[in-house]
PDB file of C-alpha atoms in Angstrom:
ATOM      1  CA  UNK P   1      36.486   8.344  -5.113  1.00  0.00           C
ATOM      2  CA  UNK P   2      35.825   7.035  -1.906  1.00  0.00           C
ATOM      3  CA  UNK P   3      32.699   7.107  -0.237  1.00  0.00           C
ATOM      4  CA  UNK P   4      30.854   6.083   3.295  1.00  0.00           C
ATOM      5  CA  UNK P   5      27.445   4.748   3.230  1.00  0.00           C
ATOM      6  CA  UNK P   6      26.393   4.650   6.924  1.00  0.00           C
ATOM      7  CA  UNK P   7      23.102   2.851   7.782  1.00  0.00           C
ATOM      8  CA  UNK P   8      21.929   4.019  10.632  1.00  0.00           C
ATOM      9  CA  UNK P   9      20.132   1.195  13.139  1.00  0.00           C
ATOM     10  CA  UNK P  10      18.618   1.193  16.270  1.00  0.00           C
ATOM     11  CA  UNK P  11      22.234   0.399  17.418  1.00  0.00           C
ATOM     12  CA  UNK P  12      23.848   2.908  16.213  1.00  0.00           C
ATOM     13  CA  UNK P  13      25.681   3.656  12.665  1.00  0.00           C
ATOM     14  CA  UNK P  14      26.918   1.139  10.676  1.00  0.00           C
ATOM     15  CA  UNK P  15      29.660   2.155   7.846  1.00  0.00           C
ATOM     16  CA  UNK P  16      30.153   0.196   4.780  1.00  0.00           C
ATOM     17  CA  UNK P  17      32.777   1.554   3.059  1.00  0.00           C
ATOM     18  CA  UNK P  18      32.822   1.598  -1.468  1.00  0.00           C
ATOM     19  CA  UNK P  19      34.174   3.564  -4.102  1.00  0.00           C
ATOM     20  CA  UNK P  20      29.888   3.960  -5.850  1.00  0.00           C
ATOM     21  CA  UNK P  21      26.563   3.475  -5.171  1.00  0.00           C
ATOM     22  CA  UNK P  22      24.501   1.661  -7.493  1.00  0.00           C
ATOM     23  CA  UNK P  23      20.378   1.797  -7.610  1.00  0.00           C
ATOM     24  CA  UNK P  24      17.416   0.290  -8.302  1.00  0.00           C
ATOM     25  CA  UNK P  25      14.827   2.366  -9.367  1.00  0.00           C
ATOM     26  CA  UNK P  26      11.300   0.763  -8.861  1.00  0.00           C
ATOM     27  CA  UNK P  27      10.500   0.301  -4.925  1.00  0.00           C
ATOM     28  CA  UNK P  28      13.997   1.503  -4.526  1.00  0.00           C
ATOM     29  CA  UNK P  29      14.286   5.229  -5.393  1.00  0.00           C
ATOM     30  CA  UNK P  30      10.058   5.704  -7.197  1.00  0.00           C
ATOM     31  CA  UNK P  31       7.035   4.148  -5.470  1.00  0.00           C
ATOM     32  CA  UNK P  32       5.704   2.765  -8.628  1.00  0.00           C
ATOM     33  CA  UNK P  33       4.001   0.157  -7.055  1.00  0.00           C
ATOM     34  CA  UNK P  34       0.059   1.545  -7.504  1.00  0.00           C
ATOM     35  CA  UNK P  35       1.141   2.053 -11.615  1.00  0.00           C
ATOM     36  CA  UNK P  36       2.994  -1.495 -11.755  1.00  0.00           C
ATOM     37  CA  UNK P  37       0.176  -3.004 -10.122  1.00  0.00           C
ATOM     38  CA  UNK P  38      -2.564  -1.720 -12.511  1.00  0.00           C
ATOM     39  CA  UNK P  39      -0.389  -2.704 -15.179  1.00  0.00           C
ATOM     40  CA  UNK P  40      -0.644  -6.225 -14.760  1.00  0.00           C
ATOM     41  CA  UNK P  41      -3.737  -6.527 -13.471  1.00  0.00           C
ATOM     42  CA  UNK P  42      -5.112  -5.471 -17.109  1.00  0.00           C
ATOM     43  CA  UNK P  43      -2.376  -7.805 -18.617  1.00  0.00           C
ATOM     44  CA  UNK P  44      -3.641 -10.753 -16.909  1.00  0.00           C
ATOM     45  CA  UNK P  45      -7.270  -9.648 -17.063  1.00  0.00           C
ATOM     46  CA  UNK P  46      -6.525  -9.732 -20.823  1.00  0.00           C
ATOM     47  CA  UNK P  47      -5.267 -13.188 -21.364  1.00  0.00           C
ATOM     48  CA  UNK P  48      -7.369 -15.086 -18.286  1.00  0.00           C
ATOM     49  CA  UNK P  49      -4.288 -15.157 -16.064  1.00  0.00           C
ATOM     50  CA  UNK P  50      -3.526 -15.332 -12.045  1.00  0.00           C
ATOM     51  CA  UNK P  51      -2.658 -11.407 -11.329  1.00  0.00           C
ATOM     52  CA  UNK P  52      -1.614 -12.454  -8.200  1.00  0.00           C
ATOM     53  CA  UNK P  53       1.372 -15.365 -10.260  1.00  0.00           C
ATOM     54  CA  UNK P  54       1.832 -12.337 -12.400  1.00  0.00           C
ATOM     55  CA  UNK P  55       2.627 -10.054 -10.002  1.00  0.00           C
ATOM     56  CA  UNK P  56       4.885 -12.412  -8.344  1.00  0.00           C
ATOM     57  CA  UNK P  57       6.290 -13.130 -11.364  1.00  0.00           C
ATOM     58  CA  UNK P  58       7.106  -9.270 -12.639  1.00  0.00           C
ATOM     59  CA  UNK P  59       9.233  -7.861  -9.461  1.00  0.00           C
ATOM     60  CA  UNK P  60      11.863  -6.980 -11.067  1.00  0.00           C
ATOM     61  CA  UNK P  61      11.871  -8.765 -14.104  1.00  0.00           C
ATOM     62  CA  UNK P  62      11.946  -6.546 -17.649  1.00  0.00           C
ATOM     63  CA  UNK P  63       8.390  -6.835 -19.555  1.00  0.00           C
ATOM     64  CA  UNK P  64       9.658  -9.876 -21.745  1.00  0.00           C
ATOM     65  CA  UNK P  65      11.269 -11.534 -18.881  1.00  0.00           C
ATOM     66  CA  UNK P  66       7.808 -11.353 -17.618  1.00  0.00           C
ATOM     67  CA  UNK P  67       5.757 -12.464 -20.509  1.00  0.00           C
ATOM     68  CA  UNK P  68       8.458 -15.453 -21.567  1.00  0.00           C
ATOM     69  CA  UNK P  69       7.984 -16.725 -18.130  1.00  0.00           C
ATOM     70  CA  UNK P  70       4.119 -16.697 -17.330  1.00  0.00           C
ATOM     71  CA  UNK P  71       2.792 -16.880 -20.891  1.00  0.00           C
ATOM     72  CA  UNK P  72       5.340 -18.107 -23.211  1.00  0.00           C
ATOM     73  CA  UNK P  73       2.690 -18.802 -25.946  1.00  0.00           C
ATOM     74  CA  UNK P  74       1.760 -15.627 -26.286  1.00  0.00           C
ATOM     75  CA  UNK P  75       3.152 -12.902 -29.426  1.00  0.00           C
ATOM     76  CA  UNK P  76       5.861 -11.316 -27.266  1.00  0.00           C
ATOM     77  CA  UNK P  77       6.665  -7.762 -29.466  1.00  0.00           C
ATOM     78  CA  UNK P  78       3.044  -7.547 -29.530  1.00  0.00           C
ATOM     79  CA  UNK P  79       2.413  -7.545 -25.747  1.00  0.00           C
ATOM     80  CA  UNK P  80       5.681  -5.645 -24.872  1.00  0.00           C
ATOM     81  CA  UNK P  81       4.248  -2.890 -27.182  1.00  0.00           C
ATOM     82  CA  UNK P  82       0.676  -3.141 -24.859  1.00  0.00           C
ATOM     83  CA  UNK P  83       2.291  -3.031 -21.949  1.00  0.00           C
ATOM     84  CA  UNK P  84       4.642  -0.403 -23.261  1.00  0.00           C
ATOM     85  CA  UNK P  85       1.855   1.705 -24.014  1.00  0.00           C
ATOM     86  CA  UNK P  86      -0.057   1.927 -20.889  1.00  0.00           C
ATOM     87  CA  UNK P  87       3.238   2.146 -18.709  1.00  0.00           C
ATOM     88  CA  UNK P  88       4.434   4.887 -20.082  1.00  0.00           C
ATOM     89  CA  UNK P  89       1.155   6.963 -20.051  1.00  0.00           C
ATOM     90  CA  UNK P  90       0.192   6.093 -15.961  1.00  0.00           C
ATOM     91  CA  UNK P  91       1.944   8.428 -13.927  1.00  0.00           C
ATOM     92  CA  UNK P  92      -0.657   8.240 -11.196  1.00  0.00           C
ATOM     93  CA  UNK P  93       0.550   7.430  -7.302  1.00  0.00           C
ATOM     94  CA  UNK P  94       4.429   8.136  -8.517  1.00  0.00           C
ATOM     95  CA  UNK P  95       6.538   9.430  -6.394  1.00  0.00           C
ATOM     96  CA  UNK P  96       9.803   9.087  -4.578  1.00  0.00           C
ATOM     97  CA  UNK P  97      10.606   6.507  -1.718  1.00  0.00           C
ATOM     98  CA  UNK P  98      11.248   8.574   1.759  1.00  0.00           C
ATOM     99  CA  UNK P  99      14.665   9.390   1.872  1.00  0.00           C
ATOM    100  CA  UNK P 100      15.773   9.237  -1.878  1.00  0.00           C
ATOM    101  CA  UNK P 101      15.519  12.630  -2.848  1.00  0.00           C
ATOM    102  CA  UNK P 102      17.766  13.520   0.314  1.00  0.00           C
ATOM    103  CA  UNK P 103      20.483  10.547  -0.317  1.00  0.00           C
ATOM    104  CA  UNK P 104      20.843  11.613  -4.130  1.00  0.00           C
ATOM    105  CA  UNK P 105      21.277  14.949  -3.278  1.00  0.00           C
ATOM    106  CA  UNK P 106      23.962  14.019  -1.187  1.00  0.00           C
ATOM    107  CA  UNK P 107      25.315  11.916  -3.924  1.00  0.00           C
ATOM    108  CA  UNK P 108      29.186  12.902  -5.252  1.00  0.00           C
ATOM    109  CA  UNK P 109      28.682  13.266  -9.402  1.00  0.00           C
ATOM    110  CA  UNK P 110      30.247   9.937 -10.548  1.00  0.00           C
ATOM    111  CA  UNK P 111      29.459   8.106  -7.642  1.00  0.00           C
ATOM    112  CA  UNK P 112      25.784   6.707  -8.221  1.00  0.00           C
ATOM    113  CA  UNK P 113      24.122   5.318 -10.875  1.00  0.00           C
ATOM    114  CA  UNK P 114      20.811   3.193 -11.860  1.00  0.00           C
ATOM    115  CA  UNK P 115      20.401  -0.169 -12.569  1.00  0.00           C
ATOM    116  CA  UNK P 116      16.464  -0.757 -13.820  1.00  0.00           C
ATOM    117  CA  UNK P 117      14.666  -3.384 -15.625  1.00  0.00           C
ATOM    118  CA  UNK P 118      12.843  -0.348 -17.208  1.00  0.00           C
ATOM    119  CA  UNK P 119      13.689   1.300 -20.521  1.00  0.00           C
ATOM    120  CA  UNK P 120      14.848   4.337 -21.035  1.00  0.00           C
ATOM    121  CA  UNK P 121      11.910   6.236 -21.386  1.00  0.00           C
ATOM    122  CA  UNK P 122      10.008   5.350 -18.723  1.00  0.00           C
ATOM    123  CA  UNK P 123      13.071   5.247 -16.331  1.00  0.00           C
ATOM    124  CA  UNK P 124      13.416   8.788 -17.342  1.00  0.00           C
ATOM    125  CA  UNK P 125       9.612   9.692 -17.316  1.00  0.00           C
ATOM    126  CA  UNK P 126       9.585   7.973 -13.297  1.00  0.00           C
ATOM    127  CA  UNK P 127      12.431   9.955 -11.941  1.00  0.00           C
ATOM    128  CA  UNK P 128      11.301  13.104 -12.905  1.00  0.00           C
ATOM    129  CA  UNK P 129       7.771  12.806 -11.806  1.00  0.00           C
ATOM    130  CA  UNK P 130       9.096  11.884  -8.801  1.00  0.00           C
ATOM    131  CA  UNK P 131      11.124  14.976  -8.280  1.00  0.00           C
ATOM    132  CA  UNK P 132      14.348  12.685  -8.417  1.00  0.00           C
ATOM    133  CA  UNK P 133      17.894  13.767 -10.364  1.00  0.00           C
ATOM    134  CA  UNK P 134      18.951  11.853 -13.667  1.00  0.00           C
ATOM    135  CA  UNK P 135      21.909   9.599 -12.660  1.00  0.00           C
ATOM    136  CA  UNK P 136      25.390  10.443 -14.734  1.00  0.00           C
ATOM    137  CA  UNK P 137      25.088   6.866 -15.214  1.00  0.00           C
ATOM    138  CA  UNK P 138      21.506   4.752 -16.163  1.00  0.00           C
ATOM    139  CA  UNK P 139      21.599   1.379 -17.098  1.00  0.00           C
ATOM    140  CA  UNK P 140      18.180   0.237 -18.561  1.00  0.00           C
ATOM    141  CA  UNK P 141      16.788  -2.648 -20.499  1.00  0.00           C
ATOM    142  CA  UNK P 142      16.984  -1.269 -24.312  1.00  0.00           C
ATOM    143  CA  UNK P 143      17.981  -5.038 -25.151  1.00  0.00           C
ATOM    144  CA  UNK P 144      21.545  -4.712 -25.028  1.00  0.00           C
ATOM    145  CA  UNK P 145      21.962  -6.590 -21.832  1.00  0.00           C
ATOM    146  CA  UNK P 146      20.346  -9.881 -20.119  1.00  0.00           C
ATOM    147  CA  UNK P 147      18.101  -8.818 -17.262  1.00  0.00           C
ATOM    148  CA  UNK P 148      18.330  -9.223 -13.292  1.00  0.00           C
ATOM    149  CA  UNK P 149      19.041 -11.389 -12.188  1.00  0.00           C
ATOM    150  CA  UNK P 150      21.932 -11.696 -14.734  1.00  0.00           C
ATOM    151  CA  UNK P 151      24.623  -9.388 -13.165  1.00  0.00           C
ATOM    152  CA  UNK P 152      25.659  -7.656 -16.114  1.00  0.00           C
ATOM    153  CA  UNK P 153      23.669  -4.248 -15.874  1.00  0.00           C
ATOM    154  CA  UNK P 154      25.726  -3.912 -12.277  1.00  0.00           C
ATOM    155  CA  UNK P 155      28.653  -4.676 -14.123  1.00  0.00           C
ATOM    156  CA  UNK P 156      28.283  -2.272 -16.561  1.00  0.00           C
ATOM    157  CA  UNK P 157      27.438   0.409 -14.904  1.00  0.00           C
ATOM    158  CA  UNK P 158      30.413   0.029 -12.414  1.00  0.00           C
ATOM    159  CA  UNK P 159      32.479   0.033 -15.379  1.00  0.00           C
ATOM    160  CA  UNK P 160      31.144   2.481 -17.037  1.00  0.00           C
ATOM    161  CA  UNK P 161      31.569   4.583 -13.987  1.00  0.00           C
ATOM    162  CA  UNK P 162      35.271   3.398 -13.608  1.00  0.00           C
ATOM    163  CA  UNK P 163      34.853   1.327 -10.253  1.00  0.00           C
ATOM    164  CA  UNK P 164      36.118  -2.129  -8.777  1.00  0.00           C
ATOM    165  CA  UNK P 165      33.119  -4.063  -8.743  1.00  0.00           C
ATOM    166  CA  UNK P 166      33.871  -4.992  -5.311  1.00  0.00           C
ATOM    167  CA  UNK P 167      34.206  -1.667  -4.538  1.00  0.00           C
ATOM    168  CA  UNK P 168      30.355  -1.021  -5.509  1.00  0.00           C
ATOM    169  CA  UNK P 169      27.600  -1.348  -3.100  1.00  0.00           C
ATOM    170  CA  UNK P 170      23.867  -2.225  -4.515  1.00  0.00           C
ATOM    171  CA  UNK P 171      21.011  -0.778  -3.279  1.00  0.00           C
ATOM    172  CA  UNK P 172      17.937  -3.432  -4.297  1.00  0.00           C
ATOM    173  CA  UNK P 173      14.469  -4.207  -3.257  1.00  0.00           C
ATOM    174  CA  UNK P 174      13.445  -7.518  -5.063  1.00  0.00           C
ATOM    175  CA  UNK P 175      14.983 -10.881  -4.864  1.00  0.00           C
ATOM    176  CA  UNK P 176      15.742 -10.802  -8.465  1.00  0.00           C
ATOM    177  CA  UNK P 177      18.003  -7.839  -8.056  1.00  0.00           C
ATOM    178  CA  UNK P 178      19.718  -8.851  -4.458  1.00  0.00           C
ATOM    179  CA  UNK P 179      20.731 -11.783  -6.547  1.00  0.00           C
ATOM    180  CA  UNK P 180      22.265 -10.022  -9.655  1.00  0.00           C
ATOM    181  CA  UNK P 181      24.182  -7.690  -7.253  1.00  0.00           C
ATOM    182  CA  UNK P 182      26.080 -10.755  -5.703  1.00  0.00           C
ATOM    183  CA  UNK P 183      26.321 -12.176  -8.858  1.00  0.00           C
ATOM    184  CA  UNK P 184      28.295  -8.988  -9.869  1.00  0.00           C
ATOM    185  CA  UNK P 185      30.429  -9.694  -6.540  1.00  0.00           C
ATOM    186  CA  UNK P 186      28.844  -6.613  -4.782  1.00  0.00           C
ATOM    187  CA  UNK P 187      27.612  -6.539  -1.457  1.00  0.00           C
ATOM    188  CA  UNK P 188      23.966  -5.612  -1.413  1.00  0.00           C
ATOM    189  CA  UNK P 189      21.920  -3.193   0.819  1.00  0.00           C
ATOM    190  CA  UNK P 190      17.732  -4.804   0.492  1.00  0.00           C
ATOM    191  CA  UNK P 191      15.373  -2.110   0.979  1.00  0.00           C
ATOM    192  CA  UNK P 192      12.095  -3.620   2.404  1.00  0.00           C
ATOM    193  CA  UNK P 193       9.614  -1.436   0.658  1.00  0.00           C
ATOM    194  CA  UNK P 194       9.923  -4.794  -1.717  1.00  0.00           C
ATOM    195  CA  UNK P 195      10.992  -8.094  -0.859  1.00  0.00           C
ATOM    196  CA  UNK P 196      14.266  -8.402  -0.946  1.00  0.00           C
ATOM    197  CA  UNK P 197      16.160 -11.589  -1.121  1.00  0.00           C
ATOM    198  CA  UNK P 198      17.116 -12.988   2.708  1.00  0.00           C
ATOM    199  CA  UNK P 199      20.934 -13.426   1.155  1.00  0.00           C
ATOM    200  CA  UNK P 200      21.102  -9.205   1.136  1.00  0.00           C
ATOM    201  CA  UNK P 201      24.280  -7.991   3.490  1.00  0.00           C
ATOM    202  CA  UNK P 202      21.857  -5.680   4.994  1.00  0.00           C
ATOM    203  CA  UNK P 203      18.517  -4.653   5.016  1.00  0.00           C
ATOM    204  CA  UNK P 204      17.360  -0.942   5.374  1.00  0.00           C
ATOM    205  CA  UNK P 205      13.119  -0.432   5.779  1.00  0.00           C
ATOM    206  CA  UNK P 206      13.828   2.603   2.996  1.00  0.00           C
ATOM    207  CA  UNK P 207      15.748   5.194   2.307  1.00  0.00           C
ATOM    208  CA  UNK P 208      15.461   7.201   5.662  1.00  0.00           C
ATOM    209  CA  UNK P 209      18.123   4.756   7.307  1.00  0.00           C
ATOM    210  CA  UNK P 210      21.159   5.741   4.762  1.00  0.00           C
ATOM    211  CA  UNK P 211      23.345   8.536   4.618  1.00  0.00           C
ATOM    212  CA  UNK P 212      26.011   9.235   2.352  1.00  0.00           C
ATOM    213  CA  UNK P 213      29.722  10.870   3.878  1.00  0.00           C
ATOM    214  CA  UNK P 214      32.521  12.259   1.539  1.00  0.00           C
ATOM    215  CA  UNK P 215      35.436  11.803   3.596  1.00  0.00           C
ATOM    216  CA  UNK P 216      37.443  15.382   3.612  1.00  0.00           C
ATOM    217  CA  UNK P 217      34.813  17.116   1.711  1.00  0.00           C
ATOM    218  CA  UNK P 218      33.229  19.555   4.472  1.00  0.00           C
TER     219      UNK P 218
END
């Protein structure tokens, strides 16, 4: 499959050329900033912490990544299940980045998939509350794989979708992620509703400035 990804600038647009798309889901495709914020604001509120470190800390890190770095001491099943908990039950202030619905749409089957530091569940319960598709291919953090910014949820999901690595392009907006996607060899399109890493290829202010072409398919 070949696709066209154009990014459209002040400029003019700009094609990158790649064989799939691959996503982040948090502050790329779902605003999930208002829930993620609340989130660990009580976590940190809990153990005496800095929410402002732990905020820093979390974008785009998995929950243990998170705990393991800013509170190592701490029981970590126990406050994966907490946080667990009152993730998956605030759905308040969800909903899709501009653009996203639009790009996926446009989306060939087979050539897109997620990437997300979430689990299953909650990647699941975020895309539909924000009126967004299921991917044909999710990557998520069940445990199986190291985290961003290790690149191997990228690489899976390129494989499991049957594409060249370097024939993927990542769509990211944290610095954690920007880095697993060149770590995976990909080139990397930030998306500044986050903050994402200044060693992105390009950098889009959301999903409004991409469009999708299917060369020969009307």
């Amino acid at each position: 499959m070949h696709l066209v990804l154009e990014l459209v600038t002040p400029a003019g647009a700009v094609p990158v050329e790649c064989d799939a798309v691959l996503f982040d889901m948090d502050g790329t495709l779902v605003d999930s900033h208002a829930c993620v914020e609340r989130k660990w604001r009580a976590w940190a509120d809990r153990h005496g912490l800095d929410a402002g470190a732990v905020l820093r800390a979390a974008h785009g890190r998995t929950l243990a990544g998170t705990v393991r770095l800013v509170s190592p001491g701490l029981d970590l099943d126990a406050e994966v299940r907490w946080l667990t908990r009152v993730e998956e039950r605030d759905t308040t202030g969800l909903r899709a980045v501009p653009g996203a619905r639009a790009l996926l749409a446009a989306m060939p089957a087979g050539g897109w998939a997620v990437v997300t530091s979430a689990w299953r569940r909650l990647a699941e319960i975020r895309m539909r509350h924000a009126g967004l598709p299921l991917p044909p291919v999710l990557i998520t953090d069940d445990g199986e794989l190291p985290g961003k910014p290790a690149p191997d949820g990228y690489l899976a999901a390129a494989a499991r979708l049957g594409r060249p690595a370097g024939r993927c392009v990542v769509v990211e907006d944290s610095p954690v992620g920007v880095r697993a996607g060149r770590a995976a060899g990909m080139r990397v399109i930030g998306v500044a509703t986050g903050a994402p890493a200044p060693d992105a290829d390009w950098v889009v202010d959301d999903l409004t400035a991409l469009r999708v072409r299917v060369p020969g398919r009307p």
